[in-house]
Amino acid sequence: MKDMYILGIESSCDETSASIVKNGTEEIATVISSQIDIHKDYGGVVPEIASRHHVKNITMVLEECLEKANMKMEDIDAIAITYGPGLIGSLLIGLEAAKTLSFIYNKPLIPVHHIAGHIYANSLVKPLEFPLLAVVVSGGHTELVEMVEHYKFKKIGGTLDDAIGECYDKVARVIGLEYPGGPKLDKLAAEGEDTYKLPVPLQDDSYNFSFSGLKSAVINLAHNEEQRDSKIREADLATSFQKVAVESITSKVRKAIEEKHIKNIIVAGGVAANKGLRKAMEDVAEEYKINITIPPMKYCTDNGTMIAAAGYYAYLDGRRADLNLNSKSQDTLK
Ligand code: KG4
Ligand code: ZN
């Protein structure tokens, strides 16, 4: 088969990104325009502001990406686009750009689920080996997904309430860290000691997760300390929280390894950037002597590279969309 160059476009939250990837594994060029500094003042992503900035940035990001790759639209074989899930207004900007390019240059349009993108960020490290267990940990998702071949996803467990990234961000806010709190909390966790007692959530027989109880426990703890006029020890609280949050993931991963005889694990999503989780997952893999892949930091949070990589395998799976493709704020990975 001839080489395939896929242009991936991602705009589901606060990053406008375009990337060109060769054959699903080789990054040619990527441009990411982040809005973190804009949303920082509000303590979180403001959807309407995010959409407006996507409008402002999308053409520039696409032009810059092609320029960086030293390619023209004519050299691109297909366009992969995040159709969902995410913020609807943000998604629509990327989608309209992708549809327009697909129409003008007569290129196939490939719909990519955002989480499939996070999963396939790993194929930029090395080709996926099956069967595998994908540990999806992001701002909107916490799931265990089994894959027996490319583009066949079987969810075996998920969060019953908050996603782990969402929980990190809320706890970070309680501790007084600036948005986005997850990475800052991770950094602080390396400086403290595990002195606060927090409950490890949902130690049951399922592959599910729950983070709202843990979040409430931290909020209550902070309020109680405040009422007693004593100050929380931020670093210690960060360490204690991180330990429990990570353990709640690894305990279910261990269960899956033991019961389902998993041999390959990949970690996917923004929280895959978490140092505590990376180390704990590597330790689990070492203990059970199984293969593990964790994307480098640059592929963990939202980017067009992972969408282009996923788009290649979606293309091989026969997935195509026409100009009727619409964005979806929520959608199951399938
Ligand atoms: O995957 P992502 O970019 O967005 C979604 O698809 O949801 O993930 C963003 C989430 C945010 O909640 C952010 O705080 C969290 O990932 N995150 C981290 C770290 N880096 C990003 N959480 C904990 N530790 C980190 N180092
Ligand atoms: Zn994401």
mmCIF file with all atom_site columns, C-alpha atoms in Angstrom, residues 65-222:
data_model
loop_
_atom_site.group_PDB
_atom_site.id
_atom_site.type_symbol
_atom_site.label_atom_id
_atom_site.label_alt_id
_atom_site.label_comp_id
_atom_site.label_asym_id
_atom_site.label_entity_id
_atom_site.label_seq_id
_atom_site.pdbx_PDB_ins_code
_atom_site.Cartn_x
_atom_site.Cartn_y
_atom_site.Cartn_z
_atom_site.occupancy
_atom_site.B_iso_or_equiv
_atom_site.pdbx_formal_charge
_atom_site.auth_seq_id
_atom_site.auth_comp_id
_atom_site.auth_asym_id
_atom_site.auth_atom_id
_atom_site.pdbx_PDB_model_num
ATOM 1   C CA . CYS A 1 65  ? 0.916   22.899 9.905  1.00 0.00 ? 65  CYS A CA 1
ATOM 2   C CA . LEU A 1 66  ? 1.102   22.475 6.112  1.00 0.00 ? 66  LEU A CA 1
ATOM 3   C CA . GLU A 1 67  ? 3.962   24.943 5.967  1.00 0.00 ? 67  GLU A CA 1
ATOM 4   C CA . LYS A 1 68  ? 5.865   23.106 8.708  1.00 0.00 ? 68  LYS A CA 1
ATOM 5   C CA . ALA A 1 69  ? 5.387   19.814 6.835  1.00 0.00 ? 69  ALA A CA 1
ATOM 6   C CA . ASN A 1 70  ? 6.349   21.502 3.582  1.00 0.00 ? 70  ASN A CA 1
ATOM 7   C CA . MET A 1 71  ? 3.207   20.042 2.047  1.00 0.00 ? 71  MET A CA 1
ATOM 8   C CA . LYS A 1 72  ? 0.129   21.250 0.195  1.00 0.00 ? 72  LYS A CA 1
ATOM 9   C CA . MET A 1 73  ? -3.456  20.100 0.671  1.00 0.00 ? 73  MET A CA 1
ATOM 10  C CA . GLU A 1 74  ? -3.050  18.167 -2.595 1.00 0.00 ? 74  GLU A CA 1
ATOM 11  C CA . ASP A 1 75  ? -0.417  15.960 -0.878 1.00 0.00 ? 75  ASP A CA 1
ATOM 12  C CA . ILE A 1 76  ? -2.848  14.936 1.877  1.00 0.00 ? 76  ILE A CA 1
ATOM 13  C CA . ASP A 1 77  ? -4.699  11.630 1.437  1.00 0.00 ? 77  ASP A CA 1
ATOM 14  C CA . ALA A 1 78  ? -7.500  12.094 3.969  1.00 0.00 ? 78  ALA A CA 1
ATOM 15  C CA . ILE A 1 79  ? -8.739  14.399 6.718  1.00 0.00 ? 79  ILE A CA 1
ATOM 16  C CA . ALA A 1 80  ? -9.433  13.055 10.211 1.00 0.00 ? 80  ALA A CA 1
ATOM 17  C CA . ILE A 1 81  ? -11.604 15.127 12.495 1.00 0.00 ? 81  ILE A CA 1
ATOM 18  C CA . THR A 1 82  ? -12.680 14.911 16.131 1.00 0.00 ? 82  THR A CA 1
ATOM 19  C CA . TYR A 1 83  ? -16.478 14.889 15.816 1.00 0.00 ? 83  TYR A CA 1
ATOM 20  C CA . GLY A 1 84  ? -16.975 14.400 19.589 1.00 0.00 ? 84  GLY A CA 1
ATOM 21  C CA . PRO A 1 85  ? -17.269 14.197 22.498 1.00 0.00 ? 85  PRO A CA 1
ATOM 22  C CA . GLY A 1 86  ? -16.410 17.662 23.740 1.00 0.00 ? 86  GLY A CA 1
ATOM 23  C CA . LEU A 1 87  ? -17.725 21.219 23.857 1.00 0.00 ? 87  LEU A CA 1
ATOM 24  C CA . ILE A 1 88  ? -20.205 21.501 21.029 1.00 0.00 ? 88  ILE A CA 1
ATOM 25  C CA . GLY A 1 89  ? -19.277 25.020 19.929 1.00 0.00 ? 89  GLY A CA 1
ATOM 26  C CA . SER A 1 90  ? -15.581 24.139 19.923 1.00 0.00 ? 90  SER A CA 1
ATOM 27  C CA . LEU A 1 91  ? -16.098 20.870 18.053 1.00 0.00 ? 91  LEU A CA 1
ATOM 28  C CA . LEU A 1 92  ? -18.123 22.593 15.350 1.00 0.00 ? 92  LEU A CA 1
ATOM 29  C CA . ILE A 1 93  ? -15.271 24.918 14.385 1.00 0.00 ? 93  ILE A CA 1
ATOM 30  C CA . GLY A 1 94  ? -12.850 22.078 13.666 1.00 0.00 ? 94  GLY A CA 1
ATOM 31  C CA . LEU A 1 95  ? -15.580 20.083 11.973 1.00 0.00 ? 95  LEU A CA 1
ATOM 32  C CA . GLU A 1 96  ? -16.572 22.886 9.602  1.00 0.00 ? 96  GLU A CA 1
ATOM 33  C CA . ALA A 1 97  ? -12.921 23.449 8.684  1.00 0.00 ? 97  ALA A CA 1
ATOM 34  C CA . ALA A 1 98  ? -12.452 19.718 8.014  1.00 0.00 ? 98  ALA A CA 1
ATOM 35  C CA . LYS A 1 99  ? -15.637 19.493 5.955  1.00 0.00 ? 99  LYS A CA 1
ATOM 36  C CA . THR A 1 100 ? -14.679 22.560 3.922  1.00 0.00 ? 100 THR A CA 1
ATOM 37  C CA . LEU A 1 101 ? -11.212 21.169 3.123  1.00 0.00 ? 101 LEU A CA 1
ATOM 38  C CA . SER A 1 102 ? -12.685 17.752 2.323  1.00 0.00 ? 102 SER A CA 1
ATOM 39  C CA . PHE A 1 103 ? -15.169 19.368 -0.083 1.00 0.00 ? 103 PHE A CA 1
ATOM 40  C CA . ILE A 1 104 ? -12.740 21.746 -1.802 1.00 0.00 ? 104 ILE A CA 1
ATOM 41  C CA . TYR A 1 105 ? -9.883  19.262 -2.223 1.00 0.00 ? 105 TYR A CA 1
ATOM 42  C CA . ASN A 1 106 ? -12.065 16.179 -2.629 1.00 0.00 ? 106 ASN A CA 1
ATOM 43  C CA . LYS A 1 107 ? -10.432 14.263 0.226  1.00 0.00 ? 107 LYS A CA 1
ATOM 44  C CA . PRO A 1 108 ? -12.060 11.507 2.285  1.00 0.00 ? 108 PRO A CA 1
ATOM 45  C CA . LEU A 1 109 ? -13.382 12.702 5.656  1.00 0.00 ? 109 LEU A CA 1
ATOM 46  C CA . ILE A 1 110 ? -12.758 10.366 8.607  1.00 0.00 ? 110 ILE A CA 1
ATOM 47  C CA . PRO A 1 111 ? -14.773 10.812 11.817 1.00 0.00 ? 111 PRO A CA 1
ATOM 48  C CA . VAL A 1 112 ? -12.661 10.214 14.952 1.00 0.00 ? 112 VAL A CA 1
ATOM 49  C CA . HIS A 1 113 ? -13.951 9.803  18.509 1.00 0.00 ? 113 HIS A CA 1
ATOM 50  C CA . HIS A 1 114 ? -11.796 11.929 20.804 1.00 0.00 ? 114 HIS A CA 1
ATOM 51  C CA . ILE A 1 115 ? -10.971 8.976  23.065 1.00 0.00 ? 115 ILE A CA 1
ATOM 52  C CA . ALA A 1 116 ? -9.943  6.828  20.084 1.00 0.00 ? 116 ALA A CA 1
ATOM 53  C CA . GLY A 1 117 ? -7.494  9.656  19.423 1.00 0.00 ? 117 GLY A CA 1
ATOM 54  C CA . HIS A 1 118 ? -6.077  9.442  22.957 1.00 0.00 ? 118 HIS A CA 1
ATOM 55  C CA . ILE A 1 119 ? -5.748  5.662  22.609 1.00 0.00 ? 119 ILE A CA 1
ATOM 56  C CA . TYR A 1 120 ? -3.959  5.935  19.258 1.00 0.00 ? 120 TYR A CA 1
ATOM 57  C CA . ALA A 1 121 ? -1.509  8.515  20.626 1.00 0.00 ? 121 ALA A CA 1
ATOM 58  C CA . ASN A 1 122 ? 0.272   5.324  21.685 1.00 0.00 ? 122 ASN A CA 1
ATOM 59  C CA . SER A 1 123 ? 0.776   4.194  18.088 1.00 0.00 ? 123 SER A CA 1
ATOM 60  C CA . LEU A 1 124 ? 3.079   7.185  17.661 1.00 0.00 ? 124 LEU A CA 1
ATOM 61  C CA . VAL A 1 125 ? 5.337   5.472  20.213 1.00 0.00 ? 125 VAL A CA 1
ATOM 62  C CA . LYS A 1 126 ? 5.076   1.962  18.767 1.00 0.00 ? 126 LYS A CA 1
ATOM 63  C CA . PRO A 1 127 ? 2.421   -0.014 16.864 1.00 0.00 ? 127 PRO A CA 1
ATOM 64  C CA . LEU A 1 128 ? -0.331  -1.304 19.154 1.00 0.00 ? 128 LEU A CA 1
ATOM 65  C CA . GLU A 1 129 ? -0.140  -4.995 20.077 1.00 0.00 ? 129 GLU A CA 1
ATOM 66  C CA . PHE A 1 130 ? -3.336  -6.950 20.674 1.00 0.00 ? 130 PHE A CA 1
ATOM 67  C CA . PRO A 1 131 ? -5.167  -7.973 22.725 1.00 0.00 ? 131 PRO A CA 1
ATOM 68  C CA . LEU A 1 132 ? -4.645  -4.928 24.901 1.00 0.00 ? 132 LEU A CA 1
ATOM 69  C CA . LEU A 1 133 ? -6.178  -3.031 27.774 1.00 0.00 ? 133 LEU A CA 1
ATOM 70  C CA . ALA A 1 134 ? -6.430  0.727  27.313 1.00 0.00 ? 134 ALA A CA 1
ATOM 71  C CA . VAL A 1 135 ? -6.501  2.696  30.558 1.00 0.00 ? 135 VAL A CA 1
ATOM 72  C CA . VAL A 1 136 ? -8.280  5.898  29.555 1.00 0.00 ? 136 VAL A CA 1
ATOM 73  C CA . VAL A 1 137 ? -7.742  8.731  32.031 1.00 0.00 ? 137 VAL A CA 1
ATOM 74  C CA . SER A 1 138 ? -8.695  12.208 30.884 1.00 0.00 ? 138 SER A CA 1
ATOM 75  C CA . GLY A 1 139 ? -10.582 15.337 31.873 1.00 0.00 ? 139 GLY A CA 1
ATOM 76  C CA . GLY A 1 140 ? -13.880 13.850 30.707 1.00 0.00 ? 140 GLY A CA 1
ATOM 77  C CA . HIS A 1 141 ? -13.307 10.077 30.769 1.00 0.00 ? 141 HIS A CA 1
ATOM 78  C CA . THR A 1 142 ? -12.072 7.312  33.047 1.00 0.00 ? 142 THR A CA 1
ATOM 79  C CA . GLU A 1 143 ? -12.500 3.947  31.373 1.00 0.00 ? 143 GLU A CA 1
ATOM 80  C CA . LEU A 1 144 ? -10.976 0.534  30.904 1.00 0.00 ? 144 LEU A CA 1
ATOM 81  C CA . VAL A 1 145 ? -11.275 -0.505 27.262 1.00 0.00 ? 145 VAL A CA 1
ATOM 82  C CA . GLU A 1 146 ? -10.355 -3.884 25.814 1.00 0.00 ? 146 GLU A CA 1
ATOM 83  C CA . MET A 1 147 ? -9.179  -4.116 22.213 1.00 0.00 ? 147 MET A CA 1
ATOM 84  C CA . VAL A 1 148 ? -8.638  -7.388 20.350 1.00 0.00 ? 148 VAL A CA 1
ATOM 85  C CA . GLU A 1 149 ? -7.806  -5.685 17.062 1.00 0.00 ? 149 GLU A CA 1
ATOM 86  C CA . HIS A 1 150 ? -7.546  -2.198 15.551 1.00 0.00 ? 150 HIS A CA 1
ATOM 87  C CA . TYR A 1 151 ? -10.574 -0.023 16.028 1.00 0.00 ? 151 TYR A CA 1
ATOM 88  C CA . LYS A 1 152 ? -12.625 -2.573 17.991 1.00 0.00 ? 152 LYS A CA 1
ATOM 89  C CA . PHE A 1 153 ? -13.350 -1.094 21.423 1.00 0.00 ? 153 PHE A CA 1
ATOM 90  C CA . LYS A 1 154 ? -15.018 -2.908 24.304 1.00 0.00 ? 154 LYS A CA 1
ATOM 91  C CA . LYS A 1 155 ? -15.556 -0.891 27.449 1.00 0.00 ? 155 LYS A CA 1
ATOM 92  C CA . ILE A 1 156 ? -15.320 -3.128 30.525 1.00 0.00 ? 156 ILE A CA 1
ATOM 93  C CA . GLY A 1 157 ? -15.597 -0.387 33.142 1.00 0.00 ? 157 GLY A CA 1
ATOM 94  C CA . GLY A 1 158 ? -15.936 3.346  33.590 1.00 0.00 ? 158 GLY A CA 1
ATOM 95  C CA . THR A 1 159 ? -16.530 6.062  36.117 1.00 0.00 ? 159 THR A CA 1
ATOM 96  C CA . LEU A 1 160 ? -19.904 6.191  37.822 1.00 0.00 ? 160 LEU A CA 1
ATOM 97  C CA . ASP A 1 161 ? -19.595 9.938  38.384 1.00 0.00 ? 161 ASP A CA 1
ATOM 98  C CA . ASP A 1 162 ? -16.639 12.325 37.896 1.00 0.00 ? 162 ASP A CA 1
ATOM 99  C CA . ALA A 1 163 ? -13.695 11.665 35.591 1.00 0.00 ? 163 ALA A CA 1
ATOM 100 C CA . ILE A 1 164 ? -10.259 11.493 37.209 1.00 0.00 ? 164 ILE A CA 1
ATOM 101 C CA . GLY A 1 165 ? -8.993  14.669 35.450 1.00 0.00 ? 165 GLY A CA 1
ATOM 102 C CA . GLU A 1 166 ? -12.095 16.557 36.550 1.00 0.00 ? 166 GLU A CA 1
ATOM 103 C CA . CYS A 1 167 ? -11.444 15.399 40.121 1.00 0.00 ? 167 CYS A CA 1
ATOM 104 C CA . TYR A 1 168 ? -7.785  16.516 39.912 1.00 0.00 ? 168 TYR A CA 1
ATOM 105 C CA . ASP A 1 169 ? -8.845  19.950 38.689 1.00 0.00 ? 169 ASP A CA 1
ATOM 106 C CA . LYS A 1 170 ? -11.458 20.393 41.450 1.00 0.00 ? 170 LYS A CA 1
ATOM 107 C CA . VAL A 1 171 ? -9.146  19.233 44.220 1.00 0.00 ? 171 VAL A CA 1
ATOM 108 C CA . ALA A 1 172 ? -6.410  21.516 42.851 1.00 0.00 ? 172 ALA A CA 1
ATOM 109 C CA . ARG A 1 173 ? -8.825  24.421 43.117 1.00 0.00 ? 173 ARG A CA 1
ATOM 110 C CA . VAL A 1 174 ? -9.572  23.602 46.758 1.00 0.00 ? 174 VAL A CA 1
ATOM 111 C CA . ILE A 1 175 ? -5.835  23.588 47.454 1.00 0.00 ? 175 ILE A CA 1
ATOM 112 C CA . GLY A 1 176 ? -5.613  26.992 45.729 1.00 0.00 ? 176 GLY A CA 1
ATOM 113 C CA . LEU A 1 177 ? -3.800  25.991 42.545 1.00 0.00 ? 177 LEU A CA 1
ATOM 114 C CA . GLU A 1 178 ? -4.415  27.824 39.298 1.00 0.00 ? 178 GLU A CA 1
ATOM 115 C CA . TYR A 1 179 ? -6.234  26.257 36.307 1.00 0.00 ? 179 TYR A CA 1
ATOM 116 C CA . PRO A 1 180 ? -5.387  23.792 34.880 1.00 0.00 ? 180 PRO A CA 1
ATOM 117 C CA . GLY A 1 181 ? -4.812  22.338 38.305 1.00 0.00 ? 181 GLY A CA 1
ATOM 118 C CA . GLY A 1 182 ? -4.048  18.696 37.406 1.00 0.00 ? 182 GLY A CA 1
ATOM 119 C CA . PRO A 1 183 ? -0.407  19.177 36.389 1.00 0.00 ? 183 PRO A CA 1
ATOM 120 C CA . LYS A 1 184 ? 0.254   21.587 39.276 1.00 0.00 ? 184 LYS A CA 1
ATOM 121 C CA . LEU A 1 185 ? -1.247  19.169 41.799 1.00 0.00 ? 185 LEU A CA 1
ATOM 122 C CA . ASP A 1 186 ? 0.944   16.417 40.344 1.00 0.00 ? 186 ASP A CA 1
ATOM 123 C CA . LYS A 1 187 ? 4.034   18.571 40.859 1.00 0.00 ? 187 LYS A CA 1
ATOM 124 C CA . LEU A 1 188 ? 3.039   19.486 44.415 1.00 0.00 ? 188 LEU A CA 1
ATOM 125 C CA . ALA A 1 189 ? 2.370   15.825 45.233 1.00 0.00 ? 189 ALA A CA 1
ATOM 126 C CA . ALA A 1 190 ? 6.081   15.119 44.735 1.00 0.00 ? 190 ALA A CA 1
ATOM 127 C CA . GLU A 1 191 ? 6.921   17.563 47.532 1.00 0.00 ? 191 GLU A CA 1
ATOM 128 C CA . GLY A 1 192 ? 4.663   16.361 50.329 1.00 0.00 ? 192 GLY A CA 1
ATOM 129 C CA . GLU A 1 193 ? 4.056   13.347 52.530 1.00 0.00 ? 193 GLU A CA 1
ATOM 130 C CA . ASP A 1 194 ? 1.102   11.012 52.686 1.00 0.00 ? 194 ASP A CA 1
ATOM 131 C CA . THR A 1 195 ? -0.314  12.191 56.014 1.00 0.00 ? 195 THR A CA 1
ATOM 132 C CA . TYR A 1 196 ? -4.011  12.772 55.278 1.00 0.00 ? 196 TYR A CA 1
ATOM 133 C CA . LYS A 1 197 ? -6.306  9.781  55.422 1.00 0.00 ? 197 LYS A CA 1
ATOM 134 C CA . LEU A 1 198 ? -8.599  9.677  52.395 1.00 0.00 ? 198 LEU A CA 1
ATOM 135 C CA . PRO A 1 199 ? -10.941 6.883  51.288 1.00 0.00 ? 199 PRO A CA 1
ATOM 136 C CA . VAL A 1 200 ? -9.900  4.693  48.324 1.00 0.00 ? 200 VAL A CA 1
ATOM 137 C CA . PRO A 1 201 ? -13.099 4.759  46.260 1.00 0.00 ? 201 PRO A CA 1
ATOM 138 C CA . LEU A 1 202 ? -15.167 1.821  45.029 1.00 0.00 ? 202 LEU A CA 1
ATOM 139 C CA . GLN A 1 203 ? -13.130 -1.189 46.063 1.00 0.00 ? 203 GLN A CA 1
ATOM 140 C CA . ASP A 1 204 ? -15.782 -3.525 44.665 1.00 0.00 ? 204 ASP A CA 1
ATOM 141 C CA . ASP A 1 205 ? -15.901 -6.411 42.234 1.00 0.00 ? 205 ASP A CA 1
ATOM 142 C CA . SER A 1 206 ? -16.505 -4.285 39.130 1.00 0.00 ? 206 SER A CA 1
ATOM 143 C CA . TYR A 1 207 ? -14.105 -2.528 36.769 1.00 0.00 ? 207 TYR A CA 1
ATOM 144 C CA . ASN A 1 208 ? -15.781 0.773  37.545 1.00 0.00 ? 208 ASN A CA 1
ATOM 145 C CA . PHE A 1 209 ? -14.427 3.906  39.175 1.00 0.00 ? 209 PHE A CA 1
ATOM 146 C CA . SER A 1 210 ? -15.863 6.680  41.317 1.00 0.00 ? 210 SER A CA 1
ATOM 147 C CA . PHE A 1 211 ? -14.230 9.997  42.090 1.00 0.00 ? 211 PHE A CA 1
ATOM 148 C CA . SER A 1 212 ? -16.939 12.209 43.522 1.00 0.00 ? 212 SER A CA 1
ATOM 149 C CA . GLY A 1 213 ? -16.586 10.748 47.052 1.00 0.00 ? 213 GLY A CA 1
ATOM 150 C CA . LEU A 1 214 ? -12.860 11.373 47.024 1.00 0.00 ? 214 LEU A CA 1
ATOM 151 C CA . LYS A 1 215 ? -13.403 14.917 45.780 1.00 0.00 ? 215 LYS A CA 1
ATOM 152 C CA . SER A 1 216 ? -15.990 15.576 48.529 1.00 0.00 ? 216 SER A CA 1
ATOM 153 C CA . ALA A 1 217 ? -13.662 14.108 51.159 1.00 0.00 ? 217 ALA A CA 1
ATOM 154 C CA . VAL A 1 218 ? -10.947 16.617 50.187 1.00 0.00 ? 218 VAL A CA 1
ATOM 155 C CA . ILE A 1 219 ? -13.419 19.527 50.125 1.00 0.00 ? 219 ILE A CA 1
ATOM 156 C CA . ASN A 1 220 ? -14.762 18.562 53.583 1.00 0.00 ? 220 ASN A CA 1
ATOM 157 C CA . LEU A 1 221 ? -11.288 18.169 54.949 1.00 0.00 ? 221 LEU A CA 1
ATOM 158 C CA . ALA A 1 222 ? -10.299 21.632 53.717 1.00 0.00 ? 222 ALA A CA 1
#
